[in-house]
Structure formats: structure tokens, C-alpha cells
Coordinates of C-alpha atoms in Angstrom, one line a residue:
M268 CA -11.6 16.1 8.3
A269 CA -9.3 13.8 10.3
T270 CA -10.8 12.1 13.3
P271 CA -8.8 13.0 16.5
V272 CA -6.7 10.2 17.8
D273 CA -5.7 9.3 21.3
L274 CA -1.9 10.0 21.5
K275 CA -1.5 8.8 25.0
I276 CA 1.0 5.9 25.3
P277 CA -0.5 3.1 27.4
D278 CA 1.6 0.9 29.7
F279 CA 3.2 -2.1 28.0
E280 CA 1.0 -5.1 28.1
N281 CA 1.8 -8.7 27.0
T282 CA -0.7 -10.3 24.7
S283 CA -2.3 -13.3 26.3
M284 CA -1.8 -16.8 24.9
E285 CA -5.5 -17.1 24.3
D286 CA -5.5 -14.0 22.2
I287 CA -2.5 -15.2 20.2
S288 CA -4.4 -18.4 19.3
R289 CA -7.6 -16.5 18.5
V290 CA -5.9 -13.9 16.4
T291 CA -4.0 -16.4 14.3
D292 CA -7.1 -18.5 13.7
T293 CA -8.9 -15.4 12.5
L294 CA -6.1 -14.4 10.2
R295 CA -5.8 -17.8 8.7
A296 CA -9.5 -17.9 8.0
T297 CA -9.4 -14.4 6.4
F298 CA -6.6 -15.4 4.0
R299 CA -8.5 -18.6 3.0
S300 CA -11.5 -16.4 2.2
S301 CA -9.4 -14.7 -0.6
K302 CA -10.4 -11.3 0.9
T303 CA -6.8 -10.0 0.9
K304 CA -6.1 -11.0 -2.7
D305 CA -8.2 -8.1 -4.0
L306 CA -5.9 -5.3 -5.2
Q307 CA -8.3 -2.5 -4.3
W308 CA -8.7 -3.8 -0.8
R309 CA -4.9 -3.9 -0.4
L310 CA -4.6 -0.3 -1.7
V311 CA -7.2 0.9 0.8
Q312 CA -5.2 -0.8 3.7
L313 CA -2.0 0.9 2.5
R314 CA -3.7 4.3 2.3
K315 CA -5.3 4.0 5.7
L316 CA -1.9 2.9 7.2
Y317 CA -0.3 6.0 5.7
W318 CA -2.8 8.4 7.3
A319 CA -2.5 6.5 10.6
I320 CA 1.3 7.0 10.5
K321 CA 0.7 10.7 10.0
D322 CA -1.8 10.9 12.8
Y323 CA 0.4 9.0 15.2
T324 CA 3.6 10.8 14.4
P325 CA 3.7 12.8 17.7
A326 CA 3.1 9.7 19.7
L327 CA 5.7 7.8 17.7
C328 CA 8.3 10.6 18.3
N329 CA 7.5 10.6 22.1
A330 CA 7.8 6.8 22.2
L331 CA 11.1 6.7 20.4
R332 CA 12.4 9.4 22.8
A333 CA 11.3 7.3 25.8
D334 CA 12.8 4.1 24.5
L335 CA 16.0 5.3 22.9
R336 CA 16.2 9.0 23.7
K337 CA 16.0 9.3 19.9
S338 CA 15.7 12.9 18.7
K339 CA 12.7 14.0 16.7
H340 CA 15.1 14.7 13.8
E341 CA 16.2 11.1 13.7
A342 CA 12.7 9.8 14.5
L343 CA 11.3 11.5 11.4
L344 CA 14.3 11.0 9.1
S345 CA 15.1 7.4 9.7
E346 CA 11.8 5.9 10.9
I347 CA 8.5 7.7 10.5
D348 CA 8.9 9.5 7.2
W349 CA 10.5 6.4 5.8
V350 CA 7.5 4.1 6.4
A351 CA 5.0 6.8 5.3
N352 CA 6.9 7.2 2.0
D353 CA 7.0 3.4 1.6
C354 CA 3.1 3.3 1.8
I355 CA 3.0 5.8 -1.0
F356 CA 5.6 4.1 -3.1
L357 CA 3.9 0.7 -2.9
S358 CA 0.4 2.0 -3.4
K359 CA 1.5 3.8 -6.5
N360 CA 3.3 0.8 -7.9
L361 CA 1.2 -2.1 -6.6
E362 CA -0.8 -2.8 -9.8
R363 CA 2.4 -2.9 -11.8
F364 CA 4.2 -5.2 -9.4
A365 CA 1.2 -7.5 -9.1
K366 CA 0.6 -7.8 -12.8
D367 CA 1.1 -11.2 -14.5
E368 CA 4.4 -11.5 -16.3
P369 CA 4.7 -13.4 -19.6
G370 CA 7.2 -16.2 -19.7
E371 CA 10.6 -15.3 -21.0
D372 CA 12.5 -17.1 -23.8
V373 CA 9.6 -19.6 -24.2
P374 CA 10.5 -22.4 -26.7
L375 CA 8.5 -22.4 -29.9
T376 CA 6.7 -25.7 -28.9
F377 CA 5.1 -23.9 -25.9
V378 CA 4.2 -20.4 -27.2
F379 CA 0.6 -21.4 -27.8
M380 CA 0.1 -22.3 -24.2
R381 CA 0.2 -18.7 -22.8
P382 CA 2.9 -19.4 -20.3
H383 CA 3.1 -16.7 -17.6
V384 CA 4.0 -16.0 -14.0
R385 CA 1.2 -15.1 -11.6
K386 CA 2.0 -13.1 -8.4
E387 CA 0.2 -14.6 -5.4
P388 CA 0.4 -13.9 -1.7
L389 CA 2.2 -16.5 0.4
G390 CA -0.5 -16.6 3.1
M391 CA -0.3 -15.8 6.8
V392 CA 3.1 -14.3 7.8
L393 CA 4.9 -13.3 11.0
I394 CA 7.1 -10.2 11.3
I395 CA 9.4 -10.0 14.3
G396 CA 11.1 -6.6 14.7
A397 CA 14.1 -5.3 16.5
F398 CA 14.6 -2.5 19.1
N399 CA 17.0 -0.2 17.3
F400 CA 14.6 1.0 14.7
P401 CA 11.4 -0.2 16.3
V402 CA 9.1 1.6 13.9
Q403 CA 10.8 1.1 10.5
L404 CA 11.8 -2.6 11.2
V405 CA 8.2 -3.7 11.7
L406 CA 6.1 -1.4 9.6
T407 CA 8.3 -1.6 6.4
P408 CA 7.8 -5.4 6.2
L409 CA 4.2 -5.0 7.2
I410 CA 3.7 -2.6 4.2
G411 CA 5.2 -5.3 2.0
A412 CA 2.9 -8.0 3.4
I413 CA -0.2 -5.8 2.8
A414 CA 0.9 -5.1 -0.7
A415 CA 1.5 -8.8 -1.4
G416 CA -2.0 -9.7 -0.2
C417 CA -0.9 -11.6 3.0
T418 CA -2.4 -11.5 6.4
A419 CA 0.2 -10.7 9.1
V420 CA 1.0 -10.6 12.7
V421 CA 3.5 -8.0 13.8
K422 CA 5.7 -8.7 16.9
P423 CA 7.5 -5.5 17.9
S424 CA 10.5 -5.6 20.2
E425 CA 9.7 -5.7 23.9
N426 CA 13.0 -3.7 24.4
A427 CA 11.3 -0.7 22.9
P428 CA 8.0 -1.0 24.9
H429 CA 6.6 2.5 24.4
T430 CA 7.0 2.2 20.6
A431 CA 5.5 -1.3 20.7
M432 CA 2.3 0.0 22.3
V433 CA 1.9 2.9 19.9
I434 CA 2.3 0.6 17.0
K435 CA -0.4 -1.7 18.4
K436 CA -2.8 1.3 18.7
L437 CA -1.8 2.5 15.2
V438 CA -2.4 -0.9 13.5
E439 CA -5.7 -1.5 15.3
T440 CA -6.9 1.9 14.4
A441 CA -6.0 1.8 10.7
L442 CA -6.1 -1.8 9.4
D443 CA -8.6 -4.5 9.1
P444 CA -8.4 -6.5 12.4
S445 CA -9.4 -9.7 10.6
A446 CA -6.2 -9.5 8.5
F447 CA -3.6 -7.7 10.6
S448 CA -2.7 -7.8 14.3
V449 CA 0.0 -6.9 16.8
V450 CA 1.3 -9.3 19.4
N451 CA 3.3 -7.8 22.3
G452 CA 5.5 -9.7 24.7
A453 CA 8.9 -11.3 25.2
I454 CA 10.3 -14.8 24.9
P455 CA 7.2 -16.7 26.0
E456 CA 5.0 -14.9 23.5
T457 CA 7.5 -15.3 20.7
Q458 CA 7.8 -19.0 21.5
A459 CA 4.0 -19.3 21.3
L460 CA 4.0 -17.6 17.9
M461 CA 6.7 -19.9 16.6
D462 CA 4.6 -22.9 17.7
I463 CA 2.0 -21.8 15.0
K464 CA 2.4 -22.8 11.4
W465 CA 3.2 -19.7 9.2
D466 CA 3.6 -19.3 5.5
K467 CA 6.7 -17.1 6.1
V468 CA 8.6 -15.7 9.1
M469 CA 10.6 -12.5 8.8
Y470 CA 13.0 -11.8 11.7
T471 CA 15.3 -8.8 12.3
G472 CA 17.8 -9.1 15.1
S473 CA 20.7 -11.2 16.4
T474 CA 22.3 -14.2 14.8
H475 CA 21.7 -16.2 18.0
V476 CA 18.0 -15.7 18.0
A477 CA 17.8 -16.2 14.2
K478 CA 19.2 -19.7 14.6
I479 CA 16.5 -20.6 17.1
I480 CA 13.8 -19.2 14.9
S481 CA 15.2 -20.9 11.8
Q482 CA 15.4 -24.2 13.6
K483 CA 11.8 -23.9 14.8
A484 CA 10.6 -22.8 11.4
A485 CA 12.3 -25.8 9.7
E486 CA 10.1 -28.2 11.7
T487 CA 7.2 -27.1 9.5
L488 CA 9.2 -26.3 6.4
T489 CA 8.4 -22.6 6.9
P490 CA 10.6 -20.2 4.8
V491 CA 12.3 -17.4 6.6
C492 CA 13.7 -14.0 5.8
L493 CA 16.5 -13.1 8.2
E494 CA 17.9 -9.6 8.5
L495 CA 20.9 -9.9 10.9
G496 CA 23.9 -8.0 11.9
G497 CA 27.6 -8.4 11.0
I498 CA 31.1 -7.5 11.9
N499 CA 31.2 -4.9 9.1
P500 CA 34.6 -3.6 7.8
A501 CA 35.5 -0.1 6.5
F502 CA 38.6 0.3 4.5
V503 CA 40.5 3.6 4.4
T504 CA 43.5 3.5 2.1
R505 CA 46.4 5.9 1.7
H506 CA 44.7 7.4 -1.3
A507 CA 41.5 8.2 0.6
D508 CA 40.3 11.7 1.5
V509 CA 40.9 11.1 5.2
K510 CA 38.8 14.0 6.5
L511 CA 35.9 13.0 4.4
A512 CA 36.2 9.4 5.5
A513 CA 36.3 10.4 9.2
R514 CA 33.3 12.6 8.9
R515 CA 31.2 10.1 7.1
L516 CA 32.2 7.1 9.3
A517 CA 31.6 9.3 12.4
W518 CA 28.1 9.9 11.2
S519 CA 27.4 6.2 10.7
K520 CA 28.5 5.5 14.3
T521 CA 26.6 8.3 16.0
L522 CA 23.2 7.9 14.3
N523 CA 21.0 6.1 16.9
A524 CA 24.1 5.9 19.1
G525 CA 25.7 3.4 16.7
Q526 CA 22.9 0.9 17.3
V527 CA 22.7 0.2 13.6
C528 CA 23.5 -3.3 12.2
L529 CA 24.9 -1.7 9.1
S530 CA 27.5 0.6 10.7
Q531 CA 31.2 -0.3 10.7
N532 CA 32.4 -2.5 13.5
Y533 CA 36.0 -1.6 12.7
V534 CA 38.2 0.4 10.3
L535 CA 41.1 -1.1 8.4
A536 CA 43.4 1.9 7.8
D537 CA 46.7 2.1 6.0
R538 CA 49.3 2.5 8.7
T539 CA 50.7 5.7 7.2
I540 CA 47.5 7.6 7.6
V541 CA 46.3 6.3 11.0
P542 CA 47.5 9.3 13.0
Q543 CA 45.9 11.7 10.5
L544 CA 42.6 9.6 10.5
I545 CA 42.4 9.7 14.4
T546 CA 42.9 13.5 14.3
A547 CA 40.2 13.8 11.7
F548 CA 37.8 11.7 13.8
K549 CA 38.4 13.9 16.8
E550 CA 37.7 17.0 14.7
S551 CA 34.5 15.6 13.3
Y552 CA 33.2 14.6 16.8
K553 CA 34.0 18.1 18.0
R554 CA 31.9 19.6 15.2
F555 CA 29.1 17.1 15.9
F556 CA 29.0 17.7 19.7
P557 CA 30.3 21.3 20.4
S558 CA 29.1 21.0 24.0
G559 CA 30.2 17.4 24.4
A560 CA 28.5 14.2 23.4
K561 CA 26.7 13.8 26.8
N562 CA 25.2 17.2 26.6
S563 CA 24.0 16.8 23.0
P564 CA 20.2 16.8 22.5
D565 CA 20.8 14.7 19.3
L566 CA 22.7 11.7 20.5
S567 CA 20.6 8.7 21.4
R568 CA 21.2 6.4 24.4
I569 CA 21.8 2.7 24.7
V570 CA 18.5 1.0 24.8
N571 CA 18.8 -0.7 28.2
Q572 CA 21.2 -1.7 31.0
R573 CA 21.9 -5.2 29.5
Q574 CA 23.1 -3.7 26.2
F575 CA 25.0 -1.0 28.1
Q576 CA 26.9 -3.6 30.2
R577 CA 27.6 -5.7 27.1
I578 CA 29.3 -2.7 25.3
K579 CA 31.1 -1.6 28.5
K580 CA 32.5 -5.1 28.9
L581 CA 34.0 -4.9 25.5
L582 CA 35.7 -1.7 26.4
D583 CA 36.9 -3.1 29.7
S584 CA 38.4 -6.2 28.1
T585 CA 40.1 -4.7 25.1
R586 CA 43.8 -5.0 24.9
G587 CA 43.9 -2.0 22.5
K588 CA 44.4 1.7 23.2
I589 CA 41.4 4.0 23.5
V590 CA 42.4 6.9 21.3
M591 CA 39.2 8.9 21.5
G592 CA 36.2 8.9 23.9
G593 CA 35.7 6.1 26.4
A594 CA 33.4 7.9 29.0
T595 CA 30.3 6.0 30.2
D596 CA 27.4 6.7 32.5
E597 CA 25.3 3.7 33.4
A598 CA 22.6 5.8 35.1
S599 CA 21.8 7.6 31.9
L600 CA 22.8 4.7 29.6
F601 CA 25.4 7.0 28.0
I602 CA 28.4 5.7 26.1
E603 CA 30.6 8.3 24.5
P604 CA 31.6 7.8 20.9
T605 CA 34.8 5.8 21.3
I606 CA 37.6 4.6 19.1
V607 CA 40.0 1.8 20.1
Q608 CA 43.2 1.3 18.2
V609 CA 44.0 -2.4 18.2
D610 CA 46.9 -4.5 16.8
S611 CA 45.1 -7.9 16.4
I612 CA 41.9 -9.3 14.9
D613 CA 41.6 -11.3 18.2
D614 CA 40.8 -8.3 20.3
P615 CA 37.2 -8.4 21.7
V616 CA 36.3 -4.9 20.5
I617 CA 37.0 -6.0 16.8
C618 CA 36.0 -9.6 16.7
E619 CA 32.6 -9.1 18.4
E620 CA 29.8 -6.8 17.0
T621 CA 29.8 -3.7 19.2
F622 CA 26.3 -2.5 18.1
G623 CA 26.9 0.9 19.7
P624 CA 29.0 4.0 19.3
V625 CA 32.3 2.1 19.7
F626 CA 34.6 0.8 16.9
A627 CA 38.2 -0.3 16.4
I628 CA 40.9 0.9 14.1
L629 CA 43.3 -1.8 12.9
P630 CA 46.4 -0.5 10.9
Y631 CA 47.6 -2.5 7.9
D632 CA 50.7 -2.5 5.7
T633 CA 49.2 -3.8 2.5
L634 CA 45.7 -3.8 1.1
D635 CA 46.0 -7.6 0.6
E636 CA 46.7 -7.9 4.3
A637 CA 43.7 -5.9 5.1
I638 CA 41.4 -7.9 2.8
N639 CA 42.7 -11.1 4.4
S640 CA 41.9 -9.7 7.9
A641 CA 38.4 -8.8 6.9
N642 CA 37.7 -12.2 5.5
Q643 CA 39.1 -13.9 8.6
L644 CA 36.9 -11.8 10.9
C645 CA 33.7 -12.4 9.0
D646 CA 33.4 -13.8 5.5
T647 CA 29.8 -12.5 5.0
P648 CA 29.3 -9.2 6.7
L649 CA 26.1 -7.3 6.2
A650 CA 27.8 -4.2 4.9
L651 CA 31.2 -3.0 3.5
F652 CA 32.7 0.4 3.1
V653 CA 35.7 1.5 1.0
F654 CA 37.4 4.9 1.0
G655 CA 40.2 5.0 -1.6
N656 CA 40.8 5.3 -5.4
E657 CA 38.8 3.4 -8.0
E658 CA 41.2 0.6 -8.4
E659 CA 41.4 -0.1 -4.7
S660 CA 37.6 0.1 -4.4
K661 CA 37.2 -2.5 -7.2
K662 CA 39.7 -4.8 -5.6
V663 CA 38.0 -4.7 -2.2
L664 CA 34.5 -5.2 -3.7
G665 CA 35.8 -8.2 -5.7
S666 CA 37.6 -9.7 -2.7
V667 CA 35.2 -9.3 0.2
T668 CA 31.6 -10.6 0.1
S669 CA 28.9 -8.6 1.8
G670 CA 25.1 -8.1 1.9
G671 CA 25.6 -4.5 0.5
A672 CA 28.3 -2.0 0.0
T673 CA 28.9 1.8 -0.2
I674 CA 32.0 3.5 -1.7
N675 CA 33.1 6.7 0.0
D676 CA 30.4 6.8 2.7
G677 CA 28.7 4.8 5.5
Y678 CA 25.7 2.7 4.6
T679 CA 24.2 5.0 1.9
H680 CA 23.2 1.9 -0.1
A681 CA 20.8 1.0 2.7
S682 CA 19.5 4.6 2.9
I683 CA 18.0 4.4 -0.6
P684 CA 14.5 3.0 0.1
T685 CA 13.9 1.4 -3.4
L686 CA 17.1 -0.7 -3.2
P687 CA 16.7 -4.2 -1.7
L688 CA 18.3 -4.6 1.7
G689 CA 19.5 -8.0 2.8
G690 CA 22.4 -10.0 4.2
I691 CA 24.3 -13.1 3.0
G692 CA 25.5 -16.1 4.9
S693 CA 25.8 -15.3 8.6
S694 CA 24.4 -11.8 8.0
G695 CA 21.0 -13.0 6.8
T696 CA 19.0 -14.4 3.9
G697 CA 16.4 -12.7 1.7
S698 CA 15.9 -9.0 1.2
Y699 CA 13.2 -6.4 1.4
R700 CA 12.6 -2.6 0.9
G701 CA 10.8 -1.1 -2.1
R702 CA 9.7 -3.7 -4.7
A703 CA 11.6 -6.3 -2.7
S704 CA 9.1 -5.8 0.2
F705 CA 6.4 -6.9 -2.1
E706 CA 8.4 -9.8 -3.6
V707 CA 9.5 -11.3 -0.2
F708 CA 5.9 -12.1 0.7
T709 CA 4.9 -13.1 -2.9
H710 CA 4.9 -16.5 -4.6
R711 CA 5.7 -16.5 -8.3
R712 CA 3.3 -19.1 -9.6
S713 CA 4.0 -20.5 -13.1
V714 CA 0.9 -21.0 -15.1
A715 CA 0.3 -22.5 -18.6
V716 CA -3.1 -22.5 -20.4
V717 CA -3.2 -25.4 -22.9
P718 CA -6.0 -25.2 -25.4
A719 CA -7.6 -28.4 -26.7
W720 CA -6.6 -27.8 -30.3
V721 CA -2.8 -28.2 -29.6
D722 CA -3.2 -31.9 -28.9
K723 CA -1.9 -32.8 -32.3
L724 CA 1.3 -30.9 -31.4
L725 CA 1.5 -33.0 -28.2
R726 CA 1.4 -36.3 -30.0
V727 CA 5.0 -36.9 -29.1
R728 CA 4.3 -37.5 -25.4
Y729 CA 1.5 -40.1 -25.9
M730 CA 2.1 -43.8 -26.0
P731 CA 2.8 -45.7 -28.2
Y732 CA 5.9 -43.5 -28.7
S733 CA 6.8 -42.5 -32.2
P734 CA 10.5 -42.1 -33.1
K735 CA 9.4 -39.8 -36.0
E736 CA 7.5 -37.4 -33.7
L737 CA 10.4 -37.4 -31.3
A738 CA 12.9 -36.5 -34.1
R739 CA 10.6 -33.7 -35.2
L740 CA 10.3 -32.2 -31.7
R741 CA 14.0 -32.4 -31.1
S742 CA 14.7 -30.6 -34.4
M743 CA 12.3 -27.8 -33.3
S744 CA 13.3 -27.4 -29.7
A745 CA 17.1 -28.2 -29.5
L746 CA 19.2 -25.2 -28.7
R747 CA 22.5 -25.0 -30.6
C748 CA 25.6 -24.4 -28.6
D749 CA 27.9 -21.5 -29.6
F750 CA 31.1 -22.9 -27.9
D751 CA 33.5 -25.8 -28.5
R752 CA 34.5 -28.7 -26.3
A753 CA 37.2 -26.5 -24.7
G754 CA 34.6 -23.9 -23.7
R755 CA 35.8 -21.4 -26.3
P756 CA 33.1 -19.4 -28.1
I757 CA 32.4 -20.3 -31.8
R758 CA 32.1 -17.3 -34.0
G759 CA 30.7 -18.5 -37.2
L760 CA 29.0 -16.9 -40.2
R761 CA 25.9 -16.1 -38.3
Y762 CA 27.8 -14.3 -35.5
W763 CA 29.6 -12.0 -38.1
L764 CA 26.3 -11.4 -40.0
V765 CA 24.6 -10.3 -36.8
L766 CA 27.5 -8.2 -35.8
V767 CA 27.8 -6.4 -39.2
L768 CA 24.1 -6.0 -39.8
G769 CA 23.6 -4.8 -36.2
L770 CA 26.4 -2.3 -36.5
G771 CA 28.3 -3.9 -33.7
S772 CA 25.4 -4.4 -31.4
P773 CA 24.4 -8.0 -30.4
T774 CA 20.8 -7.1 -29.6
F775 CA 17.9 -6.1 -31.8
K776 CA 17.1 -2.9 -29.8
G777 CA 20.7 -1.9 -29.9
A778 CA 21.0 -2.5 -33.6
L779 CA 17.8 -0.5 -34.2
F780 CA 19.1 2.4 -32.2
R781 CA 22.4 2.4 -34.0
W782 CA 20.8 2.3 -37.4
A783 CA 18.5 5.2 -36.4
V784 CA 21.6 7.2 -35.4
A785 CA 23.4 6.3 -38.6
L786 CA 20.5 7.2 -40.8
A787 CA 20.0 10.5 -38.9
G788 CA 23.6 11.2 -39.5
V789 CA 23.3 10.6 -43.2
F790 CA 20.2 12.8 -43.4
V791 CA 22.0 15.6 -41.6
A792 CA 25.0 15.3 -43.8
R793 CA 22.9 15.4 -46.9
Q794 CA 21.0 18.4 -45.7
R795 CA 24.2 20.2 -45.0
G796 CA 25.6 19.2 -48.4
L797 CA 22.5 20.6 -50.1
L798 CA 22.7 23.8 -48.2
D799 CA 26.4 24.2 -49.0
F800 CA 25.6 23.5 -52.7
I801 CA 22.9 26.2 -52.6
G802 CA 25.2 28.6 -50.8
N803 CA 27.9 28.1 -53.5

């Protein structure tokens, strides 16, 4: 029977500098004791965290409502159920992920040395979360750190203070306090944490803060995983299903009031379909908010006044035309879902990340022109969306780099919990989610076990050097090239023998499968021939 938990949300309280020092000293000592390397211990921590998430679900829902006016529907769908399922996924797959891997394509001269890759935890890690998904963005990485065998400090966003305090209670209730802790606070506490030597730092948030964290981490050669935002483009071509595109892009800009680093910052739309697209957006929003966006119980609010003023400033300074929405109410931190049609990539509402329910539409005449505009605005966005035919989608994917991409929808690629999520260039480095959450906190340690009896085979490395031994080793280990000096492949007798004997398959497994199919076909044909003969 579950023990009743205290679901009251305490007032936000900064962690003292003394506690930060004490906690990190404890966590470092715990890791050095090798306690966290035991797989069964890790599994127990994951399972306890799962039940704590379940127990604290009402408190988390209330906290998310207080911080972001996030509906229970969104709280469960995009945050709480997500992390609960992640606990289950990693607990079920941990032994497989943590298992040693044999070395691949090992040369003959090393096969007796049992080369393999051992999965080891990096050590003591720091996880700094963001305010927009304050549960998911700290607990998902924490689950990965637990699975990898690390000790960890979690620093929730102070901009979601109610959620931060619930997470602190949840972690302290569920997990081993000698291995995991929560530090709450703002800039001073974050600076104090960054003065400590970590084995990895994971940060989710703005590019500006990421540069500060990276610079500080570089002083101690600490690796970082950065999950940042981006000026994400969506392409809607003349061959797109315009109503479908509008509905799906409207969803991606209304979830969490558009405070999603993966949502489109602007839409590049073929000029011929722009009026139709705007009409379709208006129809979608009317279906989403039949009583108006402000009266909807489902639409979240902007997290705080500073963020509200930032978004409103973009609307006030745009040179474009507001074609939908535009209403604001600072008292309730409400910004109506808004579309601005612009005619230049220099407009503030398109060249800056809105991170809210506001986006621009920029008409284009040719797809090449649109691709050029996207690459000028941001050459490495976090996400990319394309609505068009297959040829157009392939062209955009091949011409615009991004951390991830979805065809015919908003950020579905990031909604699949087992796919890695990460940016590239200015939108981040490293990835997590699913197996990647385990790997981001894991060191792949190469190991070789060299028995005494192979010393005769190692004669070539000992002085005095022997030309005869070197020639023998080179003849055994040299790989033969299958291309000429112009870089063209050489298809000699061996290539054709493999191709013929493999029934056109270049791999052993493929050849085996094709032979099995061929033999089965021969058998069936013979059986039918025999039956026909008997019938006659």
C-alpha cells in the first residue's frame, strides 16, 4: 500500500551556498565509492522515481497550473506521463544498454585480445532545466543519469518556482540523497554550481546563457550537452494540403502558448497560397477556441512579465501586417495566437525567436528563394517542417540543416520518446531521450584483454626490430583498397563472384535470405509439378 505523500506546495526557497558545497561533496564521494555502478541499485532508483512521479502527479499538475496556467491535459500529455514512461522504458532496457559490446571489424592480429567496449558512468553531473516544460526538461535527463550510473544535481528553473519545489520534494522522497539532489535558486546559485568541477553539464535554455555555461565549463574541460532554441522554419509549398498544414502548425504554436523551442518561428509560404493559408489558420483557431482564446481553459499563459514584455515588443516593433490575433493582456499574461505577414527577413518578428504564440508568414516566389531565406535567417535551426510533395520535401531536407525535422506536421519527431532529441550548431550539441539519455551520461571505455601466450605474435613490436616480422604483420593486417587513383570503384573477379554467389546481395545475411527464398521457390515449384503430374 502506498504511503500518503504531502501534496502541499511549499514556498520557493533558494538553496544555501553551504548546502550546495555539502551536497556536491557528498555526491562526489558517493560516486567514488562505486555505489551507483551497480545495475540493480540503478533499477531500484528508477522504479522508486516512477512511483514518486505517480504519487506527486496532483501536486505537479497544480504547480504547472500555477506557473504556466498549463491545463491538466497538457501537464499529463507533455510532461508527467512522458517522464513516467521514460522510467519504465529505461528500467526495462537498462541491462541491454549497459551490456559490454564486442569490438567491431577487429583485425585478425587482435582477435585473441577480447577487444570490447565497456559502458561506464561519467561521474557527477549537473542538469539545468528550463521553465517551459519544467518537469520533463529536468526529470528526463535525470532518468538518463540514474540509468547511466551517475550521481546528479538537478537545478530546476526559478521561473517555474512552484514546479521547482514539487520536484525537490519528489526527488528527496524517492531517491538516494547521497547520490541525487535538487538545488533551487537563480543566477547566484547557478554560478556557484558552475564553480564546481563536474563530469558533465546538461543545460536546456537560451543561447545567451549556454555561451556563459560553455565558457565556464571549458575552464575545467567539462563536456556539455546543450539543448537550445532556434529560429525554426516551416515550408508550405503550392502542392501542400493547406488546411492540414494550418491545423497542424496552429497546434504547434498553441501547445504551452507556443513556449516550445521546437515550434515554427516563421512560415515560408508560396505566394499563390498565402491568402488561402491565412484563412485556414483563422478557421483552425476558431475550432481550437470556440469561445475565444482568452476564455479557453486549455491555452497556457506566458510564464512571467519579462517574457510577456519581450514578445509584446516584437509585435510593437514589427513592420509587417498582423493578419490574425494581436490582442494582449499584461495583467493575465495573455497573448492571443498571432500571425504577422512580413515581406523581409530583417523584420524583428521573424529574425528573433518569438518563443510564444506568435509567428510570421513570409511569402516566396520560388522554393530556392525560400531555402536561401531560411539559411540566411539561421543555418542550424533546432527543427524544420515541410508541407509539400515528396520531391519538394527531399529538396528542403537536403538543403536546410536542422537538429530534427518533420514532414507534414509540427515537431512530431520530438514527440517520439525513443528518438534522440538534439540541436546542431547554434541550436545545441549532444542529444538525449530514450537510449540517448543513457548514452549522453555514459563513457564508452575501450578494453582489451591480452593473454600472456600471445607474446610470440607481438614479437614485431619489440626491439631489436625485425624486418621479417614487420613484413609478416603487414601482409596479415593490410586492407586492400577497392578503388583506383581517380576514386573510382574497382570491380574485379572477387566482386562479381560475391555478387553472383550472393544472388545480388553484397552481405552474407542478405545472400542467405535470398538463397532461402530461392530454394523455397524451387521446392514449391517441384511440389506443384508433382501434384500436376499426379493429377494428370
